[in-house]
mmCIF file of C-alpha atoms (C1' of nucleotides) in Angstrom:
data_model
loop_
_atom_site.group_PDB
_atom_site.id
_atom_site.type_symbol
_atom_site.label_atom_id
_atom_site.label_comp_id
_atom_site.label_asym_id
_atom_site.label_seq_id
_atom_site.Cartn_x
_atom_site.Cartn_y
_atom_site.Cartn_z
ATOM 1 C CA MET M 11 -11.440 4.544 4.431
ATOM 2 C CA VAL M 12 -8.363 1.923 6.596
ATOM 3 C CA ASP M 13 -4.756 2.600 6.058
ATOM 4 C CA LYS M 14 -4.883 3.817 2.807
ATOM 5 C CA LYS M 15 -1.336 4.900 2.756
ATOM 6 C CA THR M 16 -0.474 1.445 2.557
ATOM 7 C CA LYS M 17 -3.381 0.014 0.989
ATOM 8 C CA ASP M 18 -1.163 -1.512 -1.162
ATOM 9 C CA TRP M 19 1.772 -2.131 1.461
ATOM 10 C CA SER M 20 2.546 -6.354 1.534
ATOM 11 C CA GLY M 21 5.585 -8.646 3.295
ATOM 12 C CA CYS M 22 3.787 -8.712 7.064
ATOM 13 C CA PRO M 23 0.904 -10.179 7.897
ATOM 14 C CA VAL M 24 -0.269 -8.161 10.521
ATOM 15 C CA ARG M 25 0.043 -5.197 8.694
ATOM 16 C CA PHE M 26 -1.445 -6.997 5.515
ATOM 17 C CA GLY M 27 -4.341 -7.555 7.911
ATOM 18 C CA MET M 28 -4.866 -4.079 9.128
ATOM 19 C CA SER M 29 -4.461 -2.881 5.955
ATOM 20 C CA GLN M 30 -7.715 -5.273 4.981
ATOM 21 C CA PHE M 31 -10.202 -5.062 8.636
ATOM 22 C CA GLY M 32 -7.696 -3.314 10.726
ATOM 23 C CA ASP M 33 -10.008 -0.486 12.959
ATOM 24 C CA LYS M 34 -11.638 -0.261 15.577
ATOM 25 C CA TRP M 35 -15.228 -0.069 13.246
ATOM 26 C CA SER M 36 -14.176 -2.648 10.509
ATOM 27 C CA PHE M 37 -14.331 -5.225 13.692
ATOM 28 C CA LEU M 38 -17.220 -4.260 14.790
ATOM 29 C CA ILE M 39 -19.181 -4.682 11.856
ATOM 30 C CA ILE M 40 -17.301 -8.242 11.314
ATOM 31 C CA ARG M 41 -18.252 -9.060 15.199
ATOM 32 C CA ASP M 42 -22.182 -8.515 13.324
ATOM 33 C CA LEU M 43 -21.951 -9.971 10.649
ATOM 34 C CA MET M 44 -20.498 -12.925 12.171
ATOM 35 C CA PHE M 45 -21.847 -13.272 15.694
ATOM 36 C CA LYS M 46 -25.222 -11.267 15.626
ATOM 37 C CA GLY M 47 -26.822 -11.618 12.903
ATOM 38 C CA ARG M 48 -27.229 -8.478 11.498
ATOM 39 C CA GLN M 49 -27.701 -7.906 7.897
ATOM 40 C CA TYR M 50 -28.662 -4.603 7.067
ATOM 41 C CA TYR M 51 -27.483 -1.041 7.538
ATOM 42 C CA HIS M 52 -29.733 -0.067 9.392
ATOM 43 C CA GLU M 53 -29.227 -2.617 12.217
ATOM 44 C CA PHE M 54 -25.518 -1.608 11.452
ATOM 45 C CA ILE M 55 -26.554 1.871 12.844
ATOM 46 C CA ASP M 56 -29.018 0.340 15.726
ATOM 47 C CA ALA M 57 -26.208 -1.882 17.411
ATOM 48 C CA GLY M 58 -25.864 1.267 19.284
ATOM 49 C CA GLU M 59 -22.524 1.758 19.049
ATOM 50 C CA GLY M 60 -22.704 5.217 17.618
ATOM 51 C CA ILE M 61 -20.681 4.873 14.638
ATOM 52 C CA SER M 62 -21.699 7.242 12.102
ATOM 53 C CA THR M 63 -23.483 7.273 8.873
ATOM 54 C CA ASN M 64 -20.826 8.572 6.626
ATOM 55 C CA ILE M 65 -18.223 5.842 8.784
ATOM 56 C CA LEU M 66 -20.115 3.463 8.440
ATOM 57 C CA ALA M 67 -20.855 3.413 4.734
ATOM 58 C CA SER M 68 -17.185 4.357 4.345
ATOM 59 C CA ARG M 69 -16.151 0.947 5.848
ATOM 60 C CA LEU M 70 -18.461 -0.771 4.521
ATOM 61 C CA ALA M 71 -16.998 0.177 1.101
ATOM 62 C CA ASP M 72 -13.690 -0.700 2.073
ATOM 63 C CA LEU M 73 -14.543 -4.317 3.319
ATOM 64 C CA GLU M 74 -16.339 -4.773 -0.270
ATOM 65 C CA ASN M 75 -14.034 -3.566 -2.043
ATOM 66 C CA ASN M 76 -11.550 -6.052 0.541
ATOM 67 C CA GLY M 77 -13.426 -8.818 -0.888
ATOM 68 C CA ILE M 78 -14.037 -9.676 2.958
ATOM 69 C CA ILE M 79 -18.176 -8.975 2.581
ATOM 70 C CA THR M 80 -20.797 -8.836 -0.473
ATOM 71 C CA LYS M 81 -23.153 -6.444 -1.253
ATOM 72 C CA ARG M 82 -26.676 -6.671 -3.517
ATOM 73 C CA ARG M 83 -30.475 -5.960 -3.178
ATOM 74 C CA ASP M 84 -32.429 -7.724 -0.783
ATOM 75 C CA PRO M 85 -34.612 -9.809 -2.719
ATOM 76 C CA GLN M 86 -37.246 -9.592 -0.049
ATOM 77 C CA LYS M 87 -37.683 -5.989 -0.286
ATOM 78 C CA GLY M 88 -35.453 -4.464 -3.007
ATOM 79 C CA SER M 89 -35.502 -0.907 -0.957
ATOM 80 C CA ARG M 90 -32.535 -2.116 0.926
ATOM 81 C CA TYR M 91 -29.618 -4.085 1.091
ATOM 82 C CA LEU M 92 -28.578 -7.507 1.727
ATOM 83 C CA TYR M 93 -24.384 -7.403 3.202
ATOM 84 C CA ARG M 94 -22.517 -11.076 4.065
ATOM 85 C CA LEU M 95 -19.819 -12.473 5.114
ATOM 86 C CA THR M 96 -17.603 -13.237 1.896
ATOM 87 C CA LYS M 97 -15.501 -16.793 2.308
ATOM 88 C CA LYS M 98 -12.904 -14.619 3.238
ATOM 89 C CA GLY M 99 -14.427 -12.557 5.729
ATOM 90 C CA VAL M 100 -16.132 -15.473 7.505
ATOM 91 C CA ASP M 101 -12.525 -17.437 6.989
ATOM 92 C CA LEU M 102 -11.495 -14.259 9.954
ATOM 93 C CA MET M 103 -13.852 -16.454 12.448
ATOM 94 C CA PRO M 104 -10.580 -17.919 14.284
ATOM 95 C CA MET M 105 -8.731 -14.562 14.798
ATOM 96 C CA MET M 106 -12.461 -13.623 16.246
ATOM 97 C CA LEU M 107 -12.879 -16.357 18.400
ATOM 98 C CA ALA M 108 -9.298 -15.807 19.575
ATOM 99 C CA MET M 109 -10.065 -12.057 21.211
ATOM 100 C CA ILE M 110 -12.986 -12.986 22.368
ATOM 101 C CA ASP M 111 -11.419 -16.227 24.068
ATOM 102 C CA TRP M 112 -8.976 -13.187 25.459
ATOM 103 C CA SER M 113 -10.832 -10.276 26.408
ATOM 104 C CA GLU M 114 -13.174 -13.041 28.008
ATOM 105 C CA LYS M 115 -10.073 -13.928 30.441
ATOM 106 C CA TYR M 116 -9.158 -10.748 30.948
ATOM 107 C CA ASP M 117 -12.379 -8.779 30.829
ATOM 108 C CA SER M 118 -14.531 -9.258 34.408
ATOM 109 C CA GLY M 119 -16.987 -7.280 32.478
ATOM 110 C CA THR M 120 -17.377 -9.470 29.580
ATOM 111 C CA GLU M 121 -21.104 -10.632 28.769
ATOM 112 C CA VAL M 122 -20.312 -14.304 26.600
ATOM 113 C CA PRO M 123 -22.911 -16.702 27.234
ATOM 114 C CA LYS M 124 -21.410 -19.539 29.413
ATOM 115 C CA ARG M 125 -21.953 -21.882 26.773
ATOM 116 C CA PHE M 126 -20.261 -20.754 23.713
ATOM 117 C CA ILE M 127 -17.309 -19.632 26.003
ATOM 118 C CA ASP M 128 -17.401 -23.333 27.356
ATOM 119 C CA GLN M 129 -17.615 -24.720 23.633
ATOM 120 C CA LEU M 130 -14.549 -22.829 22.440
ATOM 121 C CA ARG M 131 -12.377 -23.842 24.719
ATOM 122 C CA ASN M 132 -13.538 -27.372 24.666
ATOM 123 C CA ASN M 133 -14.446 -27.999 21.179
ATOM 124 C CA PRO M 134 -13.779 -24.836 19.164
ATOM 125 C CA ASP M 135 -14.392 -26.624 15.701
ATOM 126 C CA GLN M 136 -17.655 -27.944 16.157
ATOM 127 C CA LEU M 137 -18.842 -24.100 17.719
ATOM 128 C CA GLN M 138 -17.654 -22.502 14.174
ATOM 129 C CA GLN M 139 -19.382 -25.358 11.985
ATOM 130 C CA GLU M 140 -22.439 -24.000 14.272
ATOM 131 C CA ILE M 141 -21.744 -20.868 13.252
ATOM 132 C CA ILE M 142 -21.134 -20.271 9.811
ATOM 133 C CA GLU M 143 -24.499 -23.166 9.814
ATOM 134 C CA ASN M 144 -26.246 -20.044 10.904
ATOM 135 C CA LEU M 145 -24.755 -17.394 8.201
ATOM 136 C CA SER M 146 -27.882 -17.510 6.296
ATOM 137 C CA ASN M 147 -26.804 -17.919 2.515
ATOM 138 C CA MET U 20 -4.982 7.086 23.300
ATOM 139 C CA VAL U 21 -7.079 3.870 22.378
ATOM 140 C CA ASP U 22 -10.704 4.514 22.432
ATOM 141 C CA LYS U 23 -11.204 7.478 25.020
ATOM 142 C CA LYS U 24 -14.559 7.294 24.812
ATOM 143 C CA THR U 25 -14.992 3.660 25.425
ATOM 144 C CA LYS U 26 -12.360 2.541 27.947
ATOM 145 C CA ASP U 27 -14.274 0.831 30.773
ATOM 146 C CA TRP U 28 -16.928 -0.186 28.359
ATOM 147 C CA SER U 29 -17.473 -3.913 28.957
ATOM 148 C CA GLY U 30 -19.750 -6.529 27.997
ATOM 149 C CA CYS U 31 -18.942 -6.865 24.150
ATOM 150 C CA PRO U 32 -15.421 -8.602 23.843
ATOM 151 C CA VAL U 33 -14.719 -7.665 20.734
ATOM 152 C CA ARG U 34 -15.260 -3.623 21.649
ATOM 153 C CA PHE U 35 -13.378 -4.805 25.189
ATOM 154 C CA GLY U 36 -10.469 -6.039 22.396
ATOM 155 C CA MET U 37 -10.750 -2.865 20.753
ATOM 156 C CA SER U 38 -10.904 -1.003 23.733
ATOM 157 C CA GLN U 39 -7.019 -2.219 24.289
ATOM 158 C CA PHE U 40 -5.170 -2.365 21.498
ATOM 159 C CA GLY U 41 -7.851 -2.692 18.437
ATOM 160 C CA ASP U 42 -5.296 0.012 16.355
ATOM 161 C CA LYS U 43 -2.955 -0.763 13.839
ATOM 162 C CA TRP U 44 -0.645 1.139 16.184
ATOM 163 C CA SER U 45 -0.892 -0.593 18.726
ATOM 164 C CA PHE U 46 -1.236 -4.210 16.551
ATOM 165 C CA LEU U 47 1.739 -3.448 15.017
ATOM 166 C CA ILE U 48 3.672 -2.630 18.694
ATOM 167 C CA ILE U 49 2.521 -5.978 19.732
ATOM 168 C CA ARG U 50 4.092 -7.766 16.847
ATOM 169 C CA ASP U 51 7.339 -6.206 17.140
ATOM 170 C CA LEU U 52 7.119 -7.276 20.346
ATOM 171 C CA MET U 53 6.177 -10.893 20.030
ATOM 172 C CA PHE U 54 7.514 -12.134 17.220
ATOM 173 C CA LYS U 55 10.781 -9.584 15.953
ATOM 174 C CA GLY U 56 12.270 -9.596 19.250
ATOM 175 C CA ARG U 57 12.095 -5.720 19.398
ATOM 176 C CA GLN U 58 11.730 -4.171 22.656
ATOM 177 C CA TYR U 59 13.532 -0.530 22.718
ATOM 178 C CA TYR U 60 11.817 2.337 22.023
ATOM 179 C CA HIS U 61 14.217 3.236 19.240
ATOM 180 C CA GLU U 62 13.957 -0.127 17.600
ATOM 181 C CA PHE U 63 10.001 0.968 17.417
ATOM 182 C CA ILE U 64 11.433 3.821 15.520
ATOM 183 C CA ASP U 65 13.647 2.331 13.172
ATOM 184 C CA ALA U 66 11.147 -0.701 12.110
ATOM 185 C CA GLY U 67 10.346 1.387 9.282
ATOM 186 C CA GLU U 68 6.779 1.733 9.853
ATOM 187 C CA GLY U 69 6.283 4.847 9.788
ATOM 188 C CA ILE U 70 5.187 5.666 13.434
ATOM 189 C CA SER U 71 5.311 9.067 15.232
ATOM 190 C CA THR U 72 7.392 10.111 18.515
ATOM 191 C CA ASN U 73 4.038 11.609 19.995
ATOM 192 C CA ILE U 74 2.143 8.103 19.065
ATOM 193 C CA LEU U 75 4.105 5.362 19.650
ATOM 194 C CA ALA U 76 5.389 6.852 23.654
ATOM 195 C CA SER U 77 1.193 7.171 23.628
ATOM 196 C CA ARG U 78 0.010 3.496 22.354
ATOM 197 C CA LEU U 79 3.581 2.642 25.066
ATOM 198 C CA ALA U 80 1.609 4.366 27.246
ATOM 199 C CA ASP U 81 -2.184 2.821 26.797
ATOM 200 C CA LEU U 82 -0.113 -0.661 26.755
ATOM 201 C CA GLU U 83 1.077 -0.099 30.232
ATOM 202 C CA ASN U 84 -2.231 1.215 31.468
ATOM 203 C CA ASN U 85 -3.927 -1.659 29.805
ATOM 204 C CA GLY U 86 -1.289 -4.293 31.214
ATOM 205 C CA ILE U 87 -0.228 -5.725 28.051
ATOM 206 C CA ILE U 88 2.879 -4.871 28.904
ATOM 207 C CA THR U 89 5.646 -3.404 31.174
ATOM 208 C CA LYS U 90 8.233 -0.772 31.159
ATOM 209 C CA ARG U 91 11.491 -0.908 32.679
ATOM 210 C CA ARG U 92 15.105 0.264 32.903
ATOM 211 C CA ASP U 93 17.313 -1.481 30.803
ATOM 212 C CA PRO U 94 19.626 -2.997 33.934
ATOM 213 C CA GLN U 95 22.763 -3.241 30.528
ATOM 214 C CA LYS U 96 22.417 0.310 29.587
ATOM 215 C CA GLY U 97 20.574 2.665 32.175
ATOM 216 C CA SER U 98 19.273 5.067 29.363
ATOM 217 C CA ARG U 99 17.606 3.759 27.860
ATOM 218 C CA TYR U 100 13.187 1.513 28.421
ATOM 219 C CA LEU U 101 13.316 -2.141 28.147
ATOM 220 C CA TYR U 102 9.328 -3.242 26.811
ATOM 221 C CA ARG U 103 8.239 -6.776 27.324
ATOM 222 C CA LEU U 104 5.004 -8.136 27.279
ATOM 223 C CA THR U 105 3.201 -9.233 30.433
ATOM 224 C CA LYS U 106 1.406 -12.144 30.693
ATOM 225 C CA LYS U 107 -2.179 -11.420 29.374
ATOM 226 C CA GLY U 108 -0.239 -9.310 26.751
ATOM 227 C CA VAL U 109 1.227 -13.042 25.717
ATOM 228 C CA ASP U 110 -2.167 -14.157 25.447
ATOM 229 C CA LEU U 111 -3.016 -12.099 22.269
ATOM 230 C CA MET U 112 -0.462 -14.801 20.634
ATOM 231 C CA PRO U 113 -2.797 -17.077 19.554
ATOM 232 C CA MET U 114 -5.302 -14.060 18.042
ATOM 233 C CA MET U 115 -1.843 -12.890 16.368
ATOM 234 C CA LEU U 116 -1.296 -16.142 15.054
ATOM 235 C CA ALA U 117 -4.973 -16.593 13.745
ATOM 236 C CA MET U 118 -4.399 -13.207 12.181
ATOM 237 C CA ILE U 119 -0.666 -14.390 10.906
ATOM 238 C CA ASP U 120 -2.247 -17.787 9.148
ATOM 239 C CA TRP U 121 -5.100 -15.756 7.624
ATOM 240 C CA SER U 122 -2.843 -12.779 5.359
ATOM 241 C CA GLU U 123 -0.739 -15.571 4.884
ATOM 242 C CA LYS U 124 -3.835 -17.570 2.800
ATOM 243 C CA TYR U 125 -5.075 -14.592 0.838
ATOM 244 C CA ASP U 126 -2.472 -12.592 0.134
ATOM 245 C CA SER U 127 0.273 -13.194 -1.628
ATOM 246 C CA GLY U 128 2.804 -10.698 -1.701
ATOM 247 C CA THR U 129 3.271 -12.193 2.152
ATOM 248 C CA GLU U 130 6.879 -12.634 2.902
ATOM 249 C CA VAL U 131 5.848 -15.490 6.769
ATOM 250 C CA PRO U 132 8.930 -18.430 6.099
ATOM 251 C CA LYS U 133 7.282 -21.286 5.407
ATOM 252 C CA ARG U 134 9.117 -23.032 7.864
ATOM 253 C CA PHE U 135 6.681 -20.452 10.252
ATOM 254 C CA ILE U 136 3.303 -21.378 8.705
ATOM 255 C CA ASP U 137 3.720 -25.134 7.942
ATOM 256 C CA GLN U 138 4.240 -25.499 11.652
ATOM 257 C CA LEU U 139 1.156 -22.803 12.734
ATOM 258 C CA ARG U 140 -0.739 -24.946 10.798
ATOM 259 C CA ASN U 141 0.338 -28.705 11.843
ATOM 260 C CA ASN U 142 1.493 -28.004 15.081
ATOM 261 C CA PRO U 143 0.605 -24.736 15.943
ATOM 262 C CA ASP U 144 0.749 -25.845 20.582
ATOM 263 C CA GLN U 145 4.724 -26.383 19.996
ATOM 264 C CA LEU U 146 4.894 -23.230 17.917
ATOM 265 C CA GLN U 147 3.616 -20.697 20.144
ATOM 266 C CA GLN U 148 5.816 -22.565 23.208
ATOM 267 C CA GLU U 149 8.998 -21.822 21.237
ATOM 268 C CA ILE U 150 7.644 -18.101 20.675
ATOM 269 C CA ILE U 151 7.359 -17.769 23.563
ATOM 270 C CA GLU U 152 11.118 -19.506 25.105
ATOM 271 C CA ASN U 153 12.386 -16.807 22.889
ATOM 272 C CA LEU U 154 11.296 -14.200 24.219
ATOM 273 C CA SER U 155 13.245 -12.965 27.352
ATOM 274 C CA ASN U 156 12.180 -13.118 30.824
ATOM 275 C "C1'" DA P 11 33.915 17.308 37.525
ATOM 276 C "C1'" DT P 12 32.485 18.622 33.300
ATOM 277 C "C1'" DA P 13 30.889 18.298 28.470
ATOM 278 C "C1'" DA P 14 29.309 15.745 24.867
ATOM 279 C "C1'" DA P 15 26.426 12.184 23.625
ATOM 280 C "C1'" DA P 16 22.570 9.284 23.689
ATOM 281 C "C1'" DC P 17 17.897 7.812 24.376
ATOM 282 C "C1'" DA P 18 13.246 8.662 25.396
ATOM 283 C "C1'" DC P 19 10.151 11.508 24.912
ATOM 284 C "C1'" DT P 20 7.159 16.264 24.875
ATOM 285 C "C1'" DT P 21 5.397 20.618 21.776
ATOM 286 C "C1'" DG P 22 3.752 22.916 18.893
ATOM 287 C "C1'" DC P 23 1.428 23.556 14.451
ATOM 288 C "C1'" DA P 24 -0.498 22.028 9.648
ATOM 289 C "C1'" DA P 25 -2.781 18.598 7.997
ATOM 290 C "C1'" DA P 26 -6.044 14.608 7.619
ATOM 291 C "C1'" DT P 27 -9.691 11.729 9.728
ATOM 292 C "C1'" DA P 28 -14.627 10.970 12.424
ATOM 293 C "C1'" DA P 29 -18.668 13.222 14.632
ATOM 294 C "C1'" DC P 30 -22.229 15.592 13.614
ATOM 295 C "C1'" DA P 31 -26.421 17.773 11.556
ATOM 296 C "C1'" DA P 32 -29.232 17.864 7.735
ATOM 297 C "C1'" DG P 33 -29.632 16.925 3.226
ATOM 298 C "C1'" DT P 34 -29.976 13.669 -2.214
ATOM 299 C "C1'" DT P 35 -31.335 9.176 -4.076
ATOM 300 C "C1'" DT P 36 -33.494 5.260 -5.665
ATOM 301 C "C1'" DA P 37 -37.095 1.857 -4.835
ATOM 302 C "C1'" DA P 38 -41.805 0.440 -2.027
ATOM 303 C "C1'" DA P 39 -45.821 0.736 -0.518
ATOM 304 C "C1'" DT P 40 -50.416 3.019 -1.001
ATOM 305 C "C1'" DA B 13 -48.469 9.609 -8.293
ATOM 306 C "C1'" DT B 14 -47.176 11.020 -4.299
ATOM 307 C "C1'" DT B 15 -45.330 9.501 0.212
ATOM 308 C "C1'" DT B 16 -42.723 6.054 2.723
ATOM 309 C "C1'" DA B 17 -38.681 4.155 3.479
ATOM 310 C "C1'" DA B 18 -33.363 2.812 3.251
ATOM 311 C "C1'" DA B 19 -29.269 4.244 2.120
ATOM 312 C "C1'" DC B 20 -26.108 7.294 1.443
ATOM 313 C "C1'" DT B 21 -24.055 11.914 0.870
ATOM 314 C "C1'" DT B 22 -22.641 16.573 1.612
ATOM 315 C "C1'" DG B 23 -20.830 20.258 4.668
ATOM 316 C "C1'" DT B 24 -19.125 21.700 9.221
ATOM 317 C "C1'" DT B 25 -17.010 21.832 12.789
ATOM 318 C "C1'" DA B 26 -14.299 18.277 16.425
ATOM 319 C "C1'" DT B 27 -10.518 15.360 17.095
ATOM 320 C "C1'" DT B 28 -6.605 12.706 16.103
ATOM 321 C "C1'" DT B 29 -2.290 12.440 13.035
ATOM 322 C "C1'" DG B 30 1.616 13.162 11.467
ATOM 323 C "C1'" DC B 31 6.411 16.440 11.161
ATOM 324 C "C1'" DA B 32 9.879 18.883 13.321
ATOM 325 C "C1'" DA B 33 11.815 20.971 17.205
ATOM 326 C "C1'" DG B 34 13.000 21.826 21.979
ATOM 327 C "C1'" DT B 35 13.846 18.389 26.417
ATOM 328 C "C1'" DG B 36 15.261 15.696 30.153
ATOM 329 C "C1'" DT B 37 17.795 12.357 32.248
ATOM 330 C "C1'" DT B 38 21.554 9.246 32.166
ATOM 331 C "C1'" DT B 39 26.325 7.403 29.849
ATOM 332 C "C1'" DT B 40 30.302 8.366 27.674
ATOM 333 C "C1'" DA B 41 34.191 11.402 26.848
ATOM 334 C "C1'" DT B 42 38.024 14.443 28.331
#
DNA sequence: ATAAAACACTTGCAAATAACAAGTTTAAAT
DNA sequence: ATTTAAACTTGTTATTTGCAAGTGTTTTAT
């Protein structure tokens, strides 16, 4: 559970954000959903970040409770669930992109494709539109 | 320590960000420095978020090691230290502003001044300049 | 010059959280 | 009807956090 004690805290927008998605694993799940095309439980597990199954289940439940993702049966294969960003989740994109921009600037080892970072800096609105269109609905 | 195991991880910009400032307390310290004019240890303690002294000391050391803040003696009062954002720290502002924008949109209880949020949405560059000018150098 | 106060930590310990491994449940395919 | 796959859940151990109290350095007061 992310920031259980202050779940209902309100007033400061930074603290509100932290209470909604403010831990490492939540950020990585949102990244997977937003930029990597991952949408199944096993894809998050296999992403290679080393998240434990109980923590993944807990974070997915938190994000769902906070209205950032939805969970439903996969119509193609009913034994598994399909996780998707809601509008509220997609609206985190400017923040995620700002973070990517910053990291690309300060981490020499970052691996953002040149085309991505160029477009992020020259035409962020179009980049965002393209990413949104790529999210299956 | 924030994300000790993956301190030197590189490749993914989101994960890099998480390794540099990716926990609740680091975000709140950056918020204090960036928007609230706080720059002393005791001001972070007194901010009312309930951070423990050991955790604050640990996070300040992490942020300093990561080049996001600097620590020096206060020229006015040598018994205390002055914490400041570096350029690298100030460059987190777009991300922080994007987060504030999102929270204001989704948290009815948020308390961002109307003038701030209007300017954020209409003229973010100017808002940013004003905030930077307010940071004492 | 010495003692007291302010400030920024540091340490020790109990409580909470996360990681790891193994087991359970539900639906699908055979 | 049985087996397999997928998504958890549970139990245990390790790590991190929160809390209370103590320490070291610099400033202020006497």
